[in-house]
């Protein structure tokens, strides 16, 4: 519809022989704009002054109308609200339930639904509500409220409620209007008050969201809640045991129902693998995810974050109504404006209070003069009302010089309304005391006005003291590591290959099995003609005949090294090369030879840990060739790019190539760091360096409960919050500990070695009162024991002399019979570790993709010879 388009209609009215034509223009020109403005201003977007949408404001105003301290049926409140809100009862009831579920403004009684499970509230006739004490304290004040007529003109409703708190940020808001939307996330009650106080003190502050559902949030890209920002929220998932995960908190925007549905859906699609899911949610969330045997709990946790609603992204968008116009601002600006508005309201309330006190003082003074000076007797002989007024005015004049304002006729009329009983029982001393108390109150209020900012700060502190209990932060703030979906996806689809015909896919079930894969994986293929290709997993894909190697492709994998010998052209020389493939364009063919026609691969191996074998070259006995056989060690060859031609092996024809010796890794041990911020391992130089790890090396983990275990250092590992030791495990190093045995109620010292690296064990007694005091992985540790009795000197414990190294299940030697106050670690005794000669390896950088492999086939590599 063009803006200037006009609709016209001819109306023929015949009066005798006369016709008239009336044009109707512009009838619909502004209708859409009017509708859009109405939806934005009156329905979807909250006002910045009080933080409410119109329906929320009207609900609270109606509840105040009905408030008598008792609960009201929600149906009754909804009906009362319809006097102000020109829409149906269902929308009012839903809005009221949403306000109630935020647990701030409404005291609820009955079944109001559950934000954790998504269960709906009972019908409005079955549930009851009343305003909370907090709402009565900060939301209402008819003396500072500006009013307007309701939609039918029968009643008055507030334009804005005089809210003295950043309510919009505490509750959050979401709405879709015409042409725009808003999504303001909720924030923590106490943190908002602290931020308001900082603003009043002229200090900087930062606001981050907090959700009633708890969970974990990464707010590094929150962008102050403005458009373009994003936060990531996760469920809290812990390992209950090796076969069970437990979800204790869910991310904002989900319920246990939607979360479980997303997990089941991911399981059906093969993204994850679970045995059973059990929902025990009541007052708190408890979802048990049971895993099949052989499934890694750590990898499943990452997969839940990658493929289910256990992790979501939220894009905030702060749009509010300011001066009757929608504006886009940040949450910090909202808090500043709200705090400044609170100061204005507090000032207005103080000014009203001061005016009321001064009016009370003025009339109390007049009343005292009127009675004490017996001016009421001057009107006994007056016969007219004007005479009475004039007589009182004349009688007061000599005594009113100390008054703060002039006497009005209204003041005199009020004096005439004083009852004889009050005059007869008038107590001058009490009157003086009352006036003096008013003067004291006036001084106090004036002092508040003179120090308004301090008064506002104390006001916010009082709110925090009175209403802050139980409103601690629920959402944990943490930086998230990026989870690569291809590394955590459950590979439960089988990949097959037909090497001769050149087909790969998951539907070739009668052909050669390659490996397990997932539908998001890529496949790398090497052909006999020296061509490499990477393609996506599919049912059946043609990749070219004479396939010599196929595997699931790992992007950015620099540990997998390919060793290759090829003949250049039909009769050219043979070359050898070592290379890795970190990333290529999908479905593009790459020639790994020199590029001449009829080139052929004579030898090829894929080595997942950079192994370099020794081979024997056998030439054909042609002509005067003297040397027909010799050995070549691939470790003498540098690892280069896949496009390099390689080093010359021979210009003569190779008869055959034989494997002489299996290769060992030529890559340096991998350096691994632990990033405490995200509680994850990495190879990117973030956090604390744990050491250099070879394929057989393991990590040692000890937690506060006395549980000890060693694990392969896989980057997907999750760590418990009560972990106290994380380091590279040295099998020859004894572990020393002092612990309190709850059963015997004594302290024991023990030293032990780990006998079963693959088994998780507890090295203190399993009594509920048993407690680990200290643990050390030093070769010759020392400890200090401080006794409760001050008369006893501290005891230095040399673990090496105190007890020999025994089994992990041994009780240990009793430390002392005296009561211990605390145990401290001391500097260990010097120890020189034996020097171990290292095999020279290639200095090769490692990017990602796991540390060690679980299956034997991964360690051995694949060898193909022709």
mmCIF file of C-alpha atoms in Angstrom, residues 778-782 797-801 826-832:
data_model
loop_
_atom_site.group_PDB
_atom_site.id
_atom_site.type_symbol
_atom_site.label_atom_id
_atom_site.label_comp_id
_atom_site.label_asym_id
_atom_site.label_seq_id
_atom_site.Cartn_x
_atom_site.Cartn_y
_atom_site.Cartn_z
ATOM 1 C CA UNK A 778 56.344 -34.488 47.629
ATOM 2 C CA UNK A 779 59.087 -37.116 47.857
ATOM 3 C CA UNK A 780 60.117 -36.073 51.410
ATOM 4 C CA UNK A 781 57.270 -34.005 52.888
ATOM 5 C CA UNK A 782 57.232 -32.253 56.258
ATOM 6 C CA UNK A 797 56.413 -34.549 61.363
ATOM 7 C CA UNK A 798 58.938 -36.070 58.957
ATOM 8 C CA UNK A 799 56.755 -38.473 56.972
ATOM 9 C CA UNK A 800 59.764 -40.384 55.660
ATOM 10 C CA UNK A 801 60.928 -41.257 59.200
ATOM 11 C CA UNK A 826 56.075 -27.233 55.761
ATOM 12 C CA UNK A 827 58.780 -26.980 53.137
ATOM 13 C CA UNK A 828 59.776 -30.508 52.031
ATOM 14 C CA UNK A 829 63.250 -31.895 52.579
ATOM 15 C CA UNK A 830 65.579 -31.716 49.556
ATOM 16 C CA UNK A 831 65.384 -34.569 47.059
ATOM 17 C CA UNK A 832 67.174 -35.164 43.775
#
